[in-house]
Coordinates of C-alpha atoms and ligand atoms in Angstrom, one line a residue:
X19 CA 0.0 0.0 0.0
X20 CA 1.1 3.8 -0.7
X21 CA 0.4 7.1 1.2
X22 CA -1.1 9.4 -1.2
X23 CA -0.7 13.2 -0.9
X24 CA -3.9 14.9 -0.6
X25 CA -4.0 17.4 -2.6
X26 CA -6.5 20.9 -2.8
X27 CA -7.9 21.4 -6.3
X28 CA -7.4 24.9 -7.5
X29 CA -7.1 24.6 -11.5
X30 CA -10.9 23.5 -12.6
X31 CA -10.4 20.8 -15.7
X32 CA -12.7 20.4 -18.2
X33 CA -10.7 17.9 -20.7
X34 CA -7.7 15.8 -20.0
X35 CA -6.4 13.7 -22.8
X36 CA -3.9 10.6 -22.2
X37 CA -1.5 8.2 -23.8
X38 CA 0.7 4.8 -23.3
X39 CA 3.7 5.0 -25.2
X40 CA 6.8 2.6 -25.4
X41 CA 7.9 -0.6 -24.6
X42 CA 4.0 -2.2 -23.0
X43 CA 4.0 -3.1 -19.4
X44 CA 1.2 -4.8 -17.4
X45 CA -0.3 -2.9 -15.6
X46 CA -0.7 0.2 -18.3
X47 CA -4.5 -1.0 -18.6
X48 CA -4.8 -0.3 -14.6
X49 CA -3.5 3.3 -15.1
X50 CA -5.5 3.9 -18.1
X51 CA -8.4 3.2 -16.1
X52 CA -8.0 4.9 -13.0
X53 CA -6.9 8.1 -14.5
X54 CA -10.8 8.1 -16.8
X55 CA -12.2 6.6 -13.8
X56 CA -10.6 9.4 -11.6
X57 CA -11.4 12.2 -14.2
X58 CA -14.8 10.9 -14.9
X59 CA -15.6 11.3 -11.1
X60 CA -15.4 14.9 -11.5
X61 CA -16.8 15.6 -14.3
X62 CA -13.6 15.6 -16.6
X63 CA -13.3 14.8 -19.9
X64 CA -11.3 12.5 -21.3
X65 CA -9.6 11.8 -24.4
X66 CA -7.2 8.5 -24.8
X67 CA -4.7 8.7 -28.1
X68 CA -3.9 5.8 -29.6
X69 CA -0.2 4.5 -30.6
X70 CA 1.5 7.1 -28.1
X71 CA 2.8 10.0 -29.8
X72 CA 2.0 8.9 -32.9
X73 CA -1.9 9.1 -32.3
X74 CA -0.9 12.9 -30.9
X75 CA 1.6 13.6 -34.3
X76 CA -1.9 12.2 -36.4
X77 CA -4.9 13.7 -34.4
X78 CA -6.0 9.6 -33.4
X79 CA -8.1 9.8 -30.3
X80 CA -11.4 9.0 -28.7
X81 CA -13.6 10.2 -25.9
X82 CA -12.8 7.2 -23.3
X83 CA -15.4 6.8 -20.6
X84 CA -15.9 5.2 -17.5
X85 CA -18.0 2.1 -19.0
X86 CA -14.9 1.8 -22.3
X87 CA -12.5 1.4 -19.8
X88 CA -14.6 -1.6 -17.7
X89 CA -13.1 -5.1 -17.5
X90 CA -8.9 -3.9 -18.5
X91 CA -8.0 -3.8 -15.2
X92 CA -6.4 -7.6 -15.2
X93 CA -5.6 -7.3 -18.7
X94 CA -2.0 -7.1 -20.1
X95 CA -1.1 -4.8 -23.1
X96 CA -2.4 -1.4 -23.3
X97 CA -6.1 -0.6 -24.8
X98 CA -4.9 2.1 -26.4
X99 CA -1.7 0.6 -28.0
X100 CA 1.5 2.1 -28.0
X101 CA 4.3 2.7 -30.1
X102 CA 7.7 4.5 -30.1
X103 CA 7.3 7.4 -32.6
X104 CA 10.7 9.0 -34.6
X105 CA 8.4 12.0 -35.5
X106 CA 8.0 13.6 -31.7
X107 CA 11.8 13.9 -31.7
X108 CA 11.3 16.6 -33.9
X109 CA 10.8 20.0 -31.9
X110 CA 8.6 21.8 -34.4
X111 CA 6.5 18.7 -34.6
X112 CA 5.9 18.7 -30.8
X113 CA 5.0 22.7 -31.2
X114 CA 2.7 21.3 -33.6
X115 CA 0.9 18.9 -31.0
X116 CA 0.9 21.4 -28.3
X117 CA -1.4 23.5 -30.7
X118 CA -3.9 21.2 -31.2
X119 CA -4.3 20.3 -27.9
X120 CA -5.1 23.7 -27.1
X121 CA -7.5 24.1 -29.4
X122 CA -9.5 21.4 -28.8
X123 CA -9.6 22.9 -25.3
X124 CA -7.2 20.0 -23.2
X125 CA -6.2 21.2 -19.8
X126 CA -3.2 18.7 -19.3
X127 CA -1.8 15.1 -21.1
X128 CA -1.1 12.4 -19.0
X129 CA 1.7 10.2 -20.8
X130 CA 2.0 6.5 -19.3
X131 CA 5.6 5.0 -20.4
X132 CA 9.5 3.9 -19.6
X133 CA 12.1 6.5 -20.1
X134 CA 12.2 7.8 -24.1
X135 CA 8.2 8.9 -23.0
X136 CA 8.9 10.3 -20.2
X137 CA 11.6 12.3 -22.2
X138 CA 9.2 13.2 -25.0
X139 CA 6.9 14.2 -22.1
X140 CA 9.3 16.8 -20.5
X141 CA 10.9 18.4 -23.9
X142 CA 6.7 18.8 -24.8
X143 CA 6.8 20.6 -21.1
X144 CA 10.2 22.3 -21.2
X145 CA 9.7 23.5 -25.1
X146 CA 5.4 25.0 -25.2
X147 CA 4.7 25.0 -21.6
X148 CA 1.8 22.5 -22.4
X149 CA 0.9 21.1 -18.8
X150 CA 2.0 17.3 -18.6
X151 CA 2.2 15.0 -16.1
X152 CA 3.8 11.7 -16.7
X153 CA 3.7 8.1 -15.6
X154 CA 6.7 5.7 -15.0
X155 CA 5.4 2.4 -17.0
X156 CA 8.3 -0.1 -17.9
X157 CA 9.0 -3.4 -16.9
X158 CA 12.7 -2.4 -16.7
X159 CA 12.5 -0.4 -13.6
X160 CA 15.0 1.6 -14.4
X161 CA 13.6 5.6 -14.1
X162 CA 15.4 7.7 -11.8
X163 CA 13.1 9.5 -9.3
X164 CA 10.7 6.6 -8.6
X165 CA 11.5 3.0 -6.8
X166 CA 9.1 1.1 -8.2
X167 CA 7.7 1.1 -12.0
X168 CA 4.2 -0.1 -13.4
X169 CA 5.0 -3.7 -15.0
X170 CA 8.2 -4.2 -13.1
X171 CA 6.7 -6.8 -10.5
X172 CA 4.9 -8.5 -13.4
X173 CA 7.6 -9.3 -15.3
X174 CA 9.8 -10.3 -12.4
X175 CA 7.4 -13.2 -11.6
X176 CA 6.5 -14.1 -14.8
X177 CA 10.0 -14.9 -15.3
X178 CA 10.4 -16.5 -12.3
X179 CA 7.8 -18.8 -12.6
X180 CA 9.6 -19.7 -15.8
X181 CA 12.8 -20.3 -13.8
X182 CA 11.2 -22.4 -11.3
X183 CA 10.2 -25.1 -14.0
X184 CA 13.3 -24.6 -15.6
X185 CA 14.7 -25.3 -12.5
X186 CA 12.6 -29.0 -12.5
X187 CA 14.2 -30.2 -15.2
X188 CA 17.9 -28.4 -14.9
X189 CA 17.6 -30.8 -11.7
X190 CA 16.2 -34.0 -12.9
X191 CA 19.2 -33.8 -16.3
X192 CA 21.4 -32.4 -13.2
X193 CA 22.3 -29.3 -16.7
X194 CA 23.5 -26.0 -17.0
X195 CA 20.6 -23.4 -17.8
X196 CA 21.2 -20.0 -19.1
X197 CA 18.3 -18.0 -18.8
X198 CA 18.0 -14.8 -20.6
X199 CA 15.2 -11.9 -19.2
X200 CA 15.1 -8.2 -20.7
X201 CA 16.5 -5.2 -19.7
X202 CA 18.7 -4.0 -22.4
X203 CA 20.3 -1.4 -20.2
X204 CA 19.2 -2.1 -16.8
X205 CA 19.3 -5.4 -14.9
X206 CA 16.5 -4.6 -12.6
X207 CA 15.1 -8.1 -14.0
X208 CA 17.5 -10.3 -13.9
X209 CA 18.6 -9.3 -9.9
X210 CA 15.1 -9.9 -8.6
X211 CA 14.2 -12.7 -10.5
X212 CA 17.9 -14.3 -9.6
X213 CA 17.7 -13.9 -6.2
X214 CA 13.9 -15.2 -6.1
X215 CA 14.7 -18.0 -8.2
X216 CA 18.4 -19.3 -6.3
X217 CA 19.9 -18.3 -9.9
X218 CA 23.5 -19.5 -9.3
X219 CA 24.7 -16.2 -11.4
X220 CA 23.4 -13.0 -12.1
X221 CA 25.1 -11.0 -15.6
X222 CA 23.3 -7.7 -15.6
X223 CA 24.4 -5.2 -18.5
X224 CA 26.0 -3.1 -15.6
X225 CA 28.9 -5.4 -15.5
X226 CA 31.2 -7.0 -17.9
X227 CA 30.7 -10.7 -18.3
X228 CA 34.1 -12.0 -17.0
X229 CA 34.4 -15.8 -18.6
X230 CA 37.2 -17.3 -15.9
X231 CA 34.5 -16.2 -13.1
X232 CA 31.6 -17.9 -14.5
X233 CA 33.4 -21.2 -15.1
X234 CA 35.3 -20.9 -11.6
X235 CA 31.6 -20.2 -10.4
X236 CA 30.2 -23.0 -12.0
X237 CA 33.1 -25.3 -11.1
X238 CA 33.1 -24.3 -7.5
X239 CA 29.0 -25.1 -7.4
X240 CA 29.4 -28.9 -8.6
X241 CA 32.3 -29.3 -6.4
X242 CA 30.7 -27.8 -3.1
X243 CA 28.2 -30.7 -4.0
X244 CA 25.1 -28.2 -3.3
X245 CA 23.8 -28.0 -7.0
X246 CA 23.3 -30.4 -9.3
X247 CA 22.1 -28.2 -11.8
X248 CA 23.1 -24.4 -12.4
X249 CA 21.4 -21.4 -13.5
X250 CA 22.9 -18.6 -14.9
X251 CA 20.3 -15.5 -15.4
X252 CA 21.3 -13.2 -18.3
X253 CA 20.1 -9.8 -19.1
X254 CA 20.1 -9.4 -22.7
X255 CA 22.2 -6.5 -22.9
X256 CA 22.9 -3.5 -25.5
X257 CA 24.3 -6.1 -28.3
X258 CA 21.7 -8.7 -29.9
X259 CA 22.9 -11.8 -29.2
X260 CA 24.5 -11.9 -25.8
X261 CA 23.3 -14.9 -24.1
X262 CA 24.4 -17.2 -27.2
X263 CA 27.5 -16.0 -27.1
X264 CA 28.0 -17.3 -24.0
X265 CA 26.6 -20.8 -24.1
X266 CA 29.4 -21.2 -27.1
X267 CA 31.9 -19.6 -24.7
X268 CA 31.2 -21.9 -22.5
X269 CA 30.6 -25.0 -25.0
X270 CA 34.2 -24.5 -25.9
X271 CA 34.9 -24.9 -22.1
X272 CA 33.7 -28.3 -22.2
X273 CA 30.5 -27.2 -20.1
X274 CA 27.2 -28.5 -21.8
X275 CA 24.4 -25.0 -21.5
X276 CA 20.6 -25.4 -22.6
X277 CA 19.6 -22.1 -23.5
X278 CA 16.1 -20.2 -22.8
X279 CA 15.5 -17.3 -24.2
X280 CA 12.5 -15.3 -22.2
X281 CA 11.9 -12.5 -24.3
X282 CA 8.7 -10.8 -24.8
X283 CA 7.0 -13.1 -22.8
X284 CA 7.9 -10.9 -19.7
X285 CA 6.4 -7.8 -21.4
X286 CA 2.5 -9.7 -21.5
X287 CA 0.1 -11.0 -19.1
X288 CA -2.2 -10.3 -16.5
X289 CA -0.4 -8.0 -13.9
X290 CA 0.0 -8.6 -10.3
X291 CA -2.0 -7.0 -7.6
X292 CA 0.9 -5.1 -6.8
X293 CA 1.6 -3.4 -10.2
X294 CA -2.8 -3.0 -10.2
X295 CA -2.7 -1.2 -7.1
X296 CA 0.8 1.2 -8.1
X297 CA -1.3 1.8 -11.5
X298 CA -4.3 2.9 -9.6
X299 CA -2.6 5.0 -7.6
X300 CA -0.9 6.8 -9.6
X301 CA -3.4 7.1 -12.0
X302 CA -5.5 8.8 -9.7
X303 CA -2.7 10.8 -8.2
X304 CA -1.9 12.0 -12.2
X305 CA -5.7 13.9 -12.1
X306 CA -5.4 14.7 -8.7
X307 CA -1.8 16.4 -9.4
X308 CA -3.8 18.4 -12.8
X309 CA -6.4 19.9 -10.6
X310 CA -4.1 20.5 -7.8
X311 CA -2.3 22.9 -10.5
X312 CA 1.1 21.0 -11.1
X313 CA 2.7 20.2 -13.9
X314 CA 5.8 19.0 -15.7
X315 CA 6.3 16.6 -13.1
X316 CA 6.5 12.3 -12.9
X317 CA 4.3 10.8 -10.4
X318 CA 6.5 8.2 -8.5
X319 CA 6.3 6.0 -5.8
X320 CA 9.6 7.0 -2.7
X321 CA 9.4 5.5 0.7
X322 CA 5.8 4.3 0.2
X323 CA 4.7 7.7 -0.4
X324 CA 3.7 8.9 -4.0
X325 CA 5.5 12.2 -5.0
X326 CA 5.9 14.3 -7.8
X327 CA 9.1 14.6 -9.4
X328 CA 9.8 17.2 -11.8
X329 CA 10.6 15.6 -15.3
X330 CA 13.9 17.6 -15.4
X331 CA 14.8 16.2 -12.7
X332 CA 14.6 12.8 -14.5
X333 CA 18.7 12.1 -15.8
X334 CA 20.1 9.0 -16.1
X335 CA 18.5 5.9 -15.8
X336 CA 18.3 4.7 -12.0
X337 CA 21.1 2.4 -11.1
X338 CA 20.9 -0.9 -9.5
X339 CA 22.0 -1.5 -6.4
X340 CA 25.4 -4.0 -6.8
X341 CA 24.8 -4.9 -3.2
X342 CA 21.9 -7.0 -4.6
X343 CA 24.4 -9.1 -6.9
X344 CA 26.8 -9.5 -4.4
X345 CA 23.7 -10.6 -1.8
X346 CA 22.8 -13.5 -4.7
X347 CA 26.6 -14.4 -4.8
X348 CA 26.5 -14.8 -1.3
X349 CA 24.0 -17.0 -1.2
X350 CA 25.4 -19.6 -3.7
X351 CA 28.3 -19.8 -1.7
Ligands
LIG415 O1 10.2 -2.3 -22.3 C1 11.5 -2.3 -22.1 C2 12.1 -3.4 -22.9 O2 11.4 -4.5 -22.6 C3 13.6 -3.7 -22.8 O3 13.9 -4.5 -21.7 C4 13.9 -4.4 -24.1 O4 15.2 -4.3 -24.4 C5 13.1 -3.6 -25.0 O5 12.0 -3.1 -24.3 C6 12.6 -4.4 -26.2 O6 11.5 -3.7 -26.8 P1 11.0 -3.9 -28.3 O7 11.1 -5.3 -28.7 O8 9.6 -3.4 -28.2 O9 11.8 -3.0 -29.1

């Protein structure tokens, strides 16, 4: 559960519009909803554009109401779709959309998305002064300002329930498993699903896969007599191709890896309760956070507590902990 601000509303709104935009995450449905079902409460308008910015570039919305948004809440995916869009890295084309949202009278844009939205949300900000409030949606986890991000949990146990059966039969063929989740950049993923899952090695893109290591790990494991089987979770990195590269590596150490790639599969699905409740939240804060008169800010979630963090604010993606890997190396000893 989160403490929620409360907030005085001082800025009447007649019209909000909204979008997802990105990479998917479960739980986009959830926000979606509580930010109509929020608006709808008091008498707000709401707009939803489809395809991200794209819908915004092209004019593609609808009116979304409390009844259109019914039954998403436990759905994966995002009713209004989403997409990464070239065109809104073009300033003039985001003067463009600031227009028309004036004239058809908006108030505020809520955008519901990872880190290149969240970007496209504050240059829209920075650049027209168009009031926007943005939502941190990625299963990478990896936005500065908040500690949790909408999908995140999801996509940790979907892939742990995938390395949990993997683990079945890595045990009864007493194999070596490499297991590769997403997060090109971050390794959010692969750290909470390894240390969930008893992963015997955790390669997150933050540090360089050091071959001797793995293979003294691996060797160390048999020999200890604690593992029969071994798995290795890998983060897929910047460069395509990652996790193969190491199963040869290691094939032409003499070790024998089955490889399982996870892939989108951690993007879909229904999301937990945890990543329903975050999505509610903030999608209720994001209205609550228009009326109250702010703007250019991320709603995120610190120390329990939803706050608003101004999307300047926002640099670098947030760093993982490497007190976590060296926890999950701890345990295998
Ligand atoms: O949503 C974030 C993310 O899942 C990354 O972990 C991954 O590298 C990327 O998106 C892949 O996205 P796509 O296949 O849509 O380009």
């Amino acid at each position: 559960m989160y403490r929620l601000p409360a907030l005085e509303p001082v800025r009447p709104l007649r019209r909000i519009a909204l979008l997802t935009s990105g990479g998917d995450a479960p739980g986009m449905n959830a926000a979606i909803r509580a930010v109509v079902r929020s608006a709808r409460t008091e008498g707000v308008d709401v707009l939803g554009y489809s395809r991200g910015f794209t819908g915004l570039v092209n004019g593609d919305m609808r009116p979304l109401t409390s009844a259109s948004v019914a039954s998403i809440l436990h759905r994966g995916g995002t009713q209004l779709k989403s997409d990464r869009c070239d065109a809104f890295r073009e300033a003039p084309v985001r003067w463009q959309c600031a227009e028309q949202l004036r004239e058809m009278e908006i108030d505020g844009l809520v955008v519901i998305g990872g880190d290149g939205s969240l970007t496209g949300a504050r240059l829209l900000y920075e650049e027209t002064g168009f009031p926007v409030i943005g939502i941190p949606a990625t299963i990478d986890n990896d936005i500065q300002g908040s500690d949790e991000t909408i999908g995140f949990d999801t996509a940790v146990n979907t892939a742990l329930d995938a390395i949990d059966r993997i683990r079945d039969t890595a045990n009864s063929h007493e194999r070596l498993f490499l297991v590769e989740v997403m997060g090109r950049n971050s390794g959010f993923i692969a750290a909470q699903a390894g240390i969930a899952g008893g992963a015997e090695l955790i390669l997150v893109p933050e540090r360089r896969i050091d071959l001797d290591q793995v293979c003294r790990s691996l060797r160390e494991s048999r020999e200890s007599g604690k593992a029969s089987s071994s798995i290795i979770l890998v983060a897929e990195g910047r460069k395509p191709g990652r996790t193969q590269r190491l199963a040869q590596a290691l094939e032409e150490r003499g070790h024998e890896p089955r490889l399982c790639i996870l892939g989108h599969t951690q993007r879909g699905g229904n999301p937990t309760g945890r990543d329903r409740v975050l999505a509610s939240c903030l999608g209720t804060m994001a209205v609550a956070y228009l009326a109250n008169g702010q703007q250019g800010v991320m709603l995120g979630i610190q120390d329990r507590a939803v706050v608003a963090v101004p999307l300047a604010a926002i640099g670098e993606r947030q760093q993982l902990d490497p007190s976590m890997l060296d926890l999950a190396l701890t345990l295998q000893r």
